[in-house]
Short mmCIF file of C-alpha atoms in Angstrom, two decimals:
data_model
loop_
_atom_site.label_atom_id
_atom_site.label_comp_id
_atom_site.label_asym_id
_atom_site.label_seq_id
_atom_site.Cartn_x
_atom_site.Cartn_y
_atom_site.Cartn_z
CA UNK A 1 24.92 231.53 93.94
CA UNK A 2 23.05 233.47 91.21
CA UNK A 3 24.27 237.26 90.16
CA UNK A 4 20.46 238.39 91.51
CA UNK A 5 21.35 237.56 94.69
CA UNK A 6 24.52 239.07 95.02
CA UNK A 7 23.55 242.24 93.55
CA UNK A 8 20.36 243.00 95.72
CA UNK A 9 23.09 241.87 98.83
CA UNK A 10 25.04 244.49 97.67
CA UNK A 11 22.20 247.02 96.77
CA UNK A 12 20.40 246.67 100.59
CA UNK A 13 22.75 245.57 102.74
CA UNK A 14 20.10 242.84 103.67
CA UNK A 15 19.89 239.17 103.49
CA UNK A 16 18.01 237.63 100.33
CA UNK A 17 15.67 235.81 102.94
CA UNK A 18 14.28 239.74 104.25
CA UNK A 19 14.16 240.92 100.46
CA UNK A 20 12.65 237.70 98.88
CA UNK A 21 15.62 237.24 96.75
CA UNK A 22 16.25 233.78 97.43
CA UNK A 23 14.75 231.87 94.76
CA UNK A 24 17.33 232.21 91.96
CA UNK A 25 17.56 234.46 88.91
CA UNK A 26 14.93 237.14 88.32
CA UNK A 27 13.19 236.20 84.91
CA UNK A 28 12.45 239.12 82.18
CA UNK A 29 8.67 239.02 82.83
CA UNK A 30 8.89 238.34 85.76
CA UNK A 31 6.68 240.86 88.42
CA UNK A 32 9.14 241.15 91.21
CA UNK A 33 11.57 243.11 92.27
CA UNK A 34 13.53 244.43 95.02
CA UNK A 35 10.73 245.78 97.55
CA UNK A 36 9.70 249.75 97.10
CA UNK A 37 10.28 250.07 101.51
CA UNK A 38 13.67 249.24 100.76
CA UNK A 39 16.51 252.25 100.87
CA UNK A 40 18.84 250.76 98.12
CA UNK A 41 22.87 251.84 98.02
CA UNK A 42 22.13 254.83 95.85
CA UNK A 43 19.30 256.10 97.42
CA UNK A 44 21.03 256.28 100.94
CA UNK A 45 24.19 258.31 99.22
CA UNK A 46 21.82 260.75 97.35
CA UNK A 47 20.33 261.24 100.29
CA UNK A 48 23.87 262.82 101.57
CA UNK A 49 24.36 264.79 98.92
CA UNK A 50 26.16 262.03 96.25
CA UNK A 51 26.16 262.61 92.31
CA UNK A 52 25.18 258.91 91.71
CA UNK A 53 25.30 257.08 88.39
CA UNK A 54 24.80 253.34 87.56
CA UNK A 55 26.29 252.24 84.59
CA UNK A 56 26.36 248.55 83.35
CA UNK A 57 23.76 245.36 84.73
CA UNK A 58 20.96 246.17 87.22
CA UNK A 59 19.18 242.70 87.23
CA UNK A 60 17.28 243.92 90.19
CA UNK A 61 13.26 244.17 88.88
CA UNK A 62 12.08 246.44 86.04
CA UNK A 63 8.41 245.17 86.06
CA UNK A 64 7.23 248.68 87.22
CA UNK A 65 8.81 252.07 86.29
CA UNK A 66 9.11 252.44 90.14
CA UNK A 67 11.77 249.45 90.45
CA UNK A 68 14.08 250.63 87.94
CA UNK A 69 17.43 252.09 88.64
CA UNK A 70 16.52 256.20 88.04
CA UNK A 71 13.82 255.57 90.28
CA UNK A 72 15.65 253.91 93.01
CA UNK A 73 18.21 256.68 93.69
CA UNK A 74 20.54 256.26 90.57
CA UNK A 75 20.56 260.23 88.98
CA UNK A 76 21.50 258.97 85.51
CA UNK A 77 21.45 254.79 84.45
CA UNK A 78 23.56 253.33 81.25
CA UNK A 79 23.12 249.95 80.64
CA UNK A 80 21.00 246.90 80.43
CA UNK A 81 17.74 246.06 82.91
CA UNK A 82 18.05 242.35 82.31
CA UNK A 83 20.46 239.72 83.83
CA UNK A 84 22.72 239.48 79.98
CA UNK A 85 22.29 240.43 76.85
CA UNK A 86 24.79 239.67 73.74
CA UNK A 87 27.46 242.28 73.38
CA UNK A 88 27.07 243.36 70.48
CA UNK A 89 23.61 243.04 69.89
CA UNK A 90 22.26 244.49 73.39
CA UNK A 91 19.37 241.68 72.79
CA UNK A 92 18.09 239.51 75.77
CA UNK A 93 19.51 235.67 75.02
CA UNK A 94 16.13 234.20 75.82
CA UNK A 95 13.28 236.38 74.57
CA UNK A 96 15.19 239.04 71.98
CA UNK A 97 14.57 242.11 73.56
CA UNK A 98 16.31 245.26 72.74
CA UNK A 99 17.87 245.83 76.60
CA UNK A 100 20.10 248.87 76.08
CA UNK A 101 19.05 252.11 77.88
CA UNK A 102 20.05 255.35 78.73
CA UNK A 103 17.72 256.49 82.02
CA UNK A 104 17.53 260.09 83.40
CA UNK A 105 15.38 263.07 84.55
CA UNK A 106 15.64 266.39 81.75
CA UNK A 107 15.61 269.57 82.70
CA UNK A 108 12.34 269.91 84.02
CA UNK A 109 12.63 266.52 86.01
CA UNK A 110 10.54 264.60 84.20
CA UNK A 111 11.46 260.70 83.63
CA UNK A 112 13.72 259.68 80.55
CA UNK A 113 13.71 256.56 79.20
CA UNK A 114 15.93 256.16 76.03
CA UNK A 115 16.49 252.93 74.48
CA UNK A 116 19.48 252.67 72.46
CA UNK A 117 19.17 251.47 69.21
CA UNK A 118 21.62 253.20 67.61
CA UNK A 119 24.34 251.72 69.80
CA UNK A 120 24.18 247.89 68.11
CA UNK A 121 27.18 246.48 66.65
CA UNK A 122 29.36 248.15 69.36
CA UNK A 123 30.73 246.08 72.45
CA UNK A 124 28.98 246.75 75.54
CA UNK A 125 32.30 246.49 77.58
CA UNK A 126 33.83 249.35 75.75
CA UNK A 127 30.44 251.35 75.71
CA UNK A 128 30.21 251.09 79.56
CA UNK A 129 33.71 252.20 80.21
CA UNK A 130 33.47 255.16 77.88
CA UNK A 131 30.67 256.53 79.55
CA UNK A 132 31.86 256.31 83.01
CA UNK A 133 35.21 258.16 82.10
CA UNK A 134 32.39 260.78 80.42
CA UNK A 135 30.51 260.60 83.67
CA UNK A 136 33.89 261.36 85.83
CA UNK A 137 35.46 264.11 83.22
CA UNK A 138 32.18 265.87 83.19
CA UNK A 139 31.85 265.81 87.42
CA UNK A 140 31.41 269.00 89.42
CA UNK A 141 34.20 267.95 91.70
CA UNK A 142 32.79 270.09 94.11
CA UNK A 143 30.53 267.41 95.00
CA UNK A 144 30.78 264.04 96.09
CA UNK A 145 30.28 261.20 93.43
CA UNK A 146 29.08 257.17 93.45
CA UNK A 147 30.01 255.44 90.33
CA UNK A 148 28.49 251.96 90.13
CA UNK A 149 30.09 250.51 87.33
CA UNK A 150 28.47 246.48 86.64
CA UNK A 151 30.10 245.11 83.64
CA UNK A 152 28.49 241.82 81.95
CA UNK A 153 32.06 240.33 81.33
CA UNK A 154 32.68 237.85 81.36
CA UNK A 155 29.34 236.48 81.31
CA UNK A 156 27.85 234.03 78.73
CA UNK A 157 27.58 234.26 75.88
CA UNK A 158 31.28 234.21 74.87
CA UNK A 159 32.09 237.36 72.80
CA UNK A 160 34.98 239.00 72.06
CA UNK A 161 36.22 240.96 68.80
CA UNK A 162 38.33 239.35 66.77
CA UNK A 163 41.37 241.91 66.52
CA UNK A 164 41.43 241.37 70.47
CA UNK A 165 41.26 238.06 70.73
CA UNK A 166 44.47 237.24 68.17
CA UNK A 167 46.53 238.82 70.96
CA UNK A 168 46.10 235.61 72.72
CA UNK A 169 48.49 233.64 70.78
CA UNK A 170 49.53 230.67 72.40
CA UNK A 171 48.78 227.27 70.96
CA UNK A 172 48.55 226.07 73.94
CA UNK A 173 45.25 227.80 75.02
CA UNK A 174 41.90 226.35 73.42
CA UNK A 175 40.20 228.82 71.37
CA UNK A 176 37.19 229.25 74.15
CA UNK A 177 39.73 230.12 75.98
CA UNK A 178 41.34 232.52 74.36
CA UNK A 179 37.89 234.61 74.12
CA UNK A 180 37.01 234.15 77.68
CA UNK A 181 40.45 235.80 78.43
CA UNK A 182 39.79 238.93 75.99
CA UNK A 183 36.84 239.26 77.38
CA UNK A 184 38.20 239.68 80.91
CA UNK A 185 41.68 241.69 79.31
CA UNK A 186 39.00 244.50 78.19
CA UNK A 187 37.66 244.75 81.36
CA UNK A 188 40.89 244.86 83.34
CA UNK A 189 41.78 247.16 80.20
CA UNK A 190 38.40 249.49 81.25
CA UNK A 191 39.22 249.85 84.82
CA UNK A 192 42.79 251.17 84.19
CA UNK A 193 40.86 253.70 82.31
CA UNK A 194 38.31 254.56 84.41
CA UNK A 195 41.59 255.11 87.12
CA UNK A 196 43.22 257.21 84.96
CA UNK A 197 40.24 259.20 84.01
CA UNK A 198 39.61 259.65 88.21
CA UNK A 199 43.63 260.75 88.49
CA UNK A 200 43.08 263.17 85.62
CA UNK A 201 40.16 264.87 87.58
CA UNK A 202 42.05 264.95 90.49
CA UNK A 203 39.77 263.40 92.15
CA UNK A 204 41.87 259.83 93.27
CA UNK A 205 43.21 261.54 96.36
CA UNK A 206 39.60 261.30 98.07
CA UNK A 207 38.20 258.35 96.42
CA UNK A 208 37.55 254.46 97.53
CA UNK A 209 37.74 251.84 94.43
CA UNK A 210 36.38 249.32 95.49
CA UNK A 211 36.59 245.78 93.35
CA UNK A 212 34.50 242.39 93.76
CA UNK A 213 33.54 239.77 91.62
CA UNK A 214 29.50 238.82 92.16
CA UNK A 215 30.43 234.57 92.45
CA UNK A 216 33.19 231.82 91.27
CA UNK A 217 33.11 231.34 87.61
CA UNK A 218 30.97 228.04 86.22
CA UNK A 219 32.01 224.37 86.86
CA UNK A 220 32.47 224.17 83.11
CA UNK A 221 33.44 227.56 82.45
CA UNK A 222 37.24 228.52 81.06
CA UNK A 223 37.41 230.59 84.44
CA UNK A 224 39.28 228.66 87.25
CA UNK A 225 38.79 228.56 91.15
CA UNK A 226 41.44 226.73 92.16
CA UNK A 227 42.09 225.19 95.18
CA UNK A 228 38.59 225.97 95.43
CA UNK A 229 36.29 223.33 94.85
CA UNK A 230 32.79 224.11 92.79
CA UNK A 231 31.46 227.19 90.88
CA UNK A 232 28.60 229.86 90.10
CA UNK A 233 25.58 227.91 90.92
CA UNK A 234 26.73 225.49 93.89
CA UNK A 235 27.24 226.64 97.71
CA UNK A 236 31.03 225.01 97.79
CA UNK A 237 33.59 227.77 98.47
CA UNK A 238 34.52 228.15 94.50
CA UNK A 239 30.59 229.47 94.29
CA UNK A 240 30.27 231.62 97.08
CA UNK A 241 33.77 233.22 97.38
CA UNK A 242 34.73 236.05 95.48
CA UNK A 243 37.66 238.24 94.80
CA UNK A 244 38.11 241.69 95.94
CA UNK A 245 40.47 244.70 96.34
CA UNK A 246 39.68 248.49 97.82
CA UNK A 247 42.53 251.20 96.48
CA UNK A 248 42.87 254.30 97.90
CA UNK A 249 44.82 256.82 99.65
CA UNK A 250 42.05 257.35 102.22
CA UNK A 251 42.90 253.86 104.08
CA UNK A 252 45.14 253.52 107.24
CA UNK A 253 46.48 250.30 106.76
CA UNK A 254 47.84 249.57 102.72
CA UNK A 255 49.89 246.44 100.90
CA UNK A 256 48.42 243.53 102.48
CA UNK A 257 45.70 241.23 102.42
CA UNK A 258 42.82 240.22 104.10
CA UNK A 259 41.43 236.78 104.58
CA UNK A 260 38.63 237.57 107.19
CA UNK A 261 35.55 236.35 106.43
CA UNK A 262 33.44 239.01 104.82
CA UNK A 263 29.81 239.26 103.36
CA UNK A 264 28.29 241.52 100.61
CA UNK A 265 25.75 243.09 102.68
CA UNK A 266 29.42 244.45 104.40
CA UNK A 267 29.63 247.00 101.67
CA UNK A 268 26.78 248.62 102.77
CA UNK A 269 27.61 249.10 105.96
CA UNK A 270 30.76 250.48 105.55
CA UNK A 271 29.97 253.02 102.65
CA UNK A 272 26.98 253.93 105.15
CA UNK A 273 29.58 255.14 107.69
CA UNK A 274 32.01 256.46 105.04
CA UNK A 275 28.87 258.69 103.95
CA UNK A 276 28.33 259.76 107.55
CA UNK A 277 24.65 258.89 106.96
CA UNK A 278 22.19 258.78 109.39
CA UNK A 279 19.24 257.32 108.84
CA UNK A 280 17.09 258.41 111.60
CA UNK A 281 17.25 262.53 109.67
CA UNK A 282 15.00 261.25 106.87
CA UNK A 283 11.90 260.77 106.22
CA UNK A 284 11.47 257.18 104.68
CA UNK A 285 12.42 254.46 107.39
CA UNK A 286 15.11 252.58 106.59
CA UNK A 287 14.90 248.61 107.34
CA UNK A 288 17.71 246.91 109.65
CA UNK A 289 20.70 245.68 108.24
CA UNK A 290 22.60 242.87 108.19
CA UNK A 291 25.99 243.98 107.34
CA UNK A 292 28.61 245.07 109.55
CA UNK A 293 31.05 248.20 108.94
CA UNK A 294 34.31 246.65 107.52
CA UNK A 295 36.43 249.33 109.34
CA UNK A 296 35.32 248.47 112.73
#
């Protein structure tokens, strides 16, 4: 399975064969993206009163100002358009565009669009993290909050600094190896920050994190989906099964896990209920559904 698909899943609760999303990747000039009608993730918890903020990939159309993430319910967006970009560069792989932004409305709501220039040279991994601790530190807890938080890693190409990577010593583990795992130890390393910045706040004791990977890692990838067989790209279980985990004080039942069969579209569903949203109070119609609440 392509990312794409995953994330508009995710982002509509709908199948890819409603949305159109069932081609494959979504190309940089390409003009498509996820239909206007459509009442994305954000949009729905905005709607009911969430702070919302999308920080990391969106991948989900840019080709009009109307299909980009501050425009489809997000109140601030930190991060890249495209499907990758090199980390330290914040260029495209294929064409060499700049793809860093900062997106937001000022003070008298009109649309910003800031590209960051001035951020090359510094990892994106560590860039995303530190602004979502920012984003939770500077949070009127009074309010309710949806952090969407889409790092890159480990996606191609293989980046890591050099410091980070010498901490993987072992002879015993190839070189490409050793990068793809610093590139997935920073991650790990952001989300135990991003937790701690959340317990900090106080704000852990009423929140759902919420973990999942987007596919399998690559047939000849230094990821591993074992016993599954294939990868990223095939419709074998090692492709289309992911990893997940929910944390939080909130849920009934802690400590074990789960092995029913569960879709991405699912996570719509259930943060619909969690929201208490109902769709019929607003004025833009919302399109069926095809996930189901996980806590039914």
């Amino acid at each position: 399975m392509s990312v794409v698909r995953r994330l508009e899943l995710l982002m509509t609760g709908r199948y890819a064969t409603r949305t159109g999303f069932w081609k494959g990747n979504l190309n940089a000039k390409e003009e498509f993206g996820l239909g206007l009608e459509e009442t994305l993730l954000p949009e729905m918890l905005k709607r009911n009163g969430y702070k919302t903020h999308g920080v990391g990939k969106w991948h989900c159309g840019s080709y009009t100002w109307d299909h980009t993430p501050a425009k489809r319910g997000f109140d601030t967006f930190f991060g890249l358009f495209l499907g990758g970009q090199n980390y330290y560069t914040h260029r495209d792989e294929v064409n060499g565009w700049l793809d860093f932004r900062e997106d937001y409305y000022d003070a008298n709501g009109n649309y910003v669009d800031d590209i960051r220039d001035d951020l090359g040279g510094r990892y994106n991994t560590y860039l995303f993290t530190n602004r979502s601790q920012k984003l939770i530190q500077n949070h009127d807890i009074s309010k309710p909050m949806f952090l969407y938080l889409a790092y890159t890693a480990p996606h191609i190409p293989d980046l890591a600094p050099a410091d980070d990577i010498k901490k993987f010593t072992s002879d015993s583990i190839q070189n490409s190896r050793k990068t793809y795992a610093t590139m997935v130890s920073i991650m790990d390393e952001g989300i135990g920050k991003v937790t701690d910045a959340l317990k900090e706040r106080g704000m852990m004791d009423n929140t759902i994190l919420v973990f999942t990977s987007d596919n399998g890692a690559r047939y000849s990838s230094k990821g591993s989906n074992f016993p599954l067989r294939g990868g990223k790209g095939s419709f074998l279980e090692g492709g289309v099964r992911g990893v997940a985990f929910v944390n939080s004080p909130l849920l009934q039942k802690t400590g074990y896990t789960n092995i029913n069969l569960h879709h991405v579209t699912d996570w719509y569903a259930t943060f619909q209920r969690l929201a208490n949203d109902n769709p019929e109070k607003h004025g833009k119609i919302q399109l069926p559904i095809d996930g189901v609440d996980y806590l039914d």
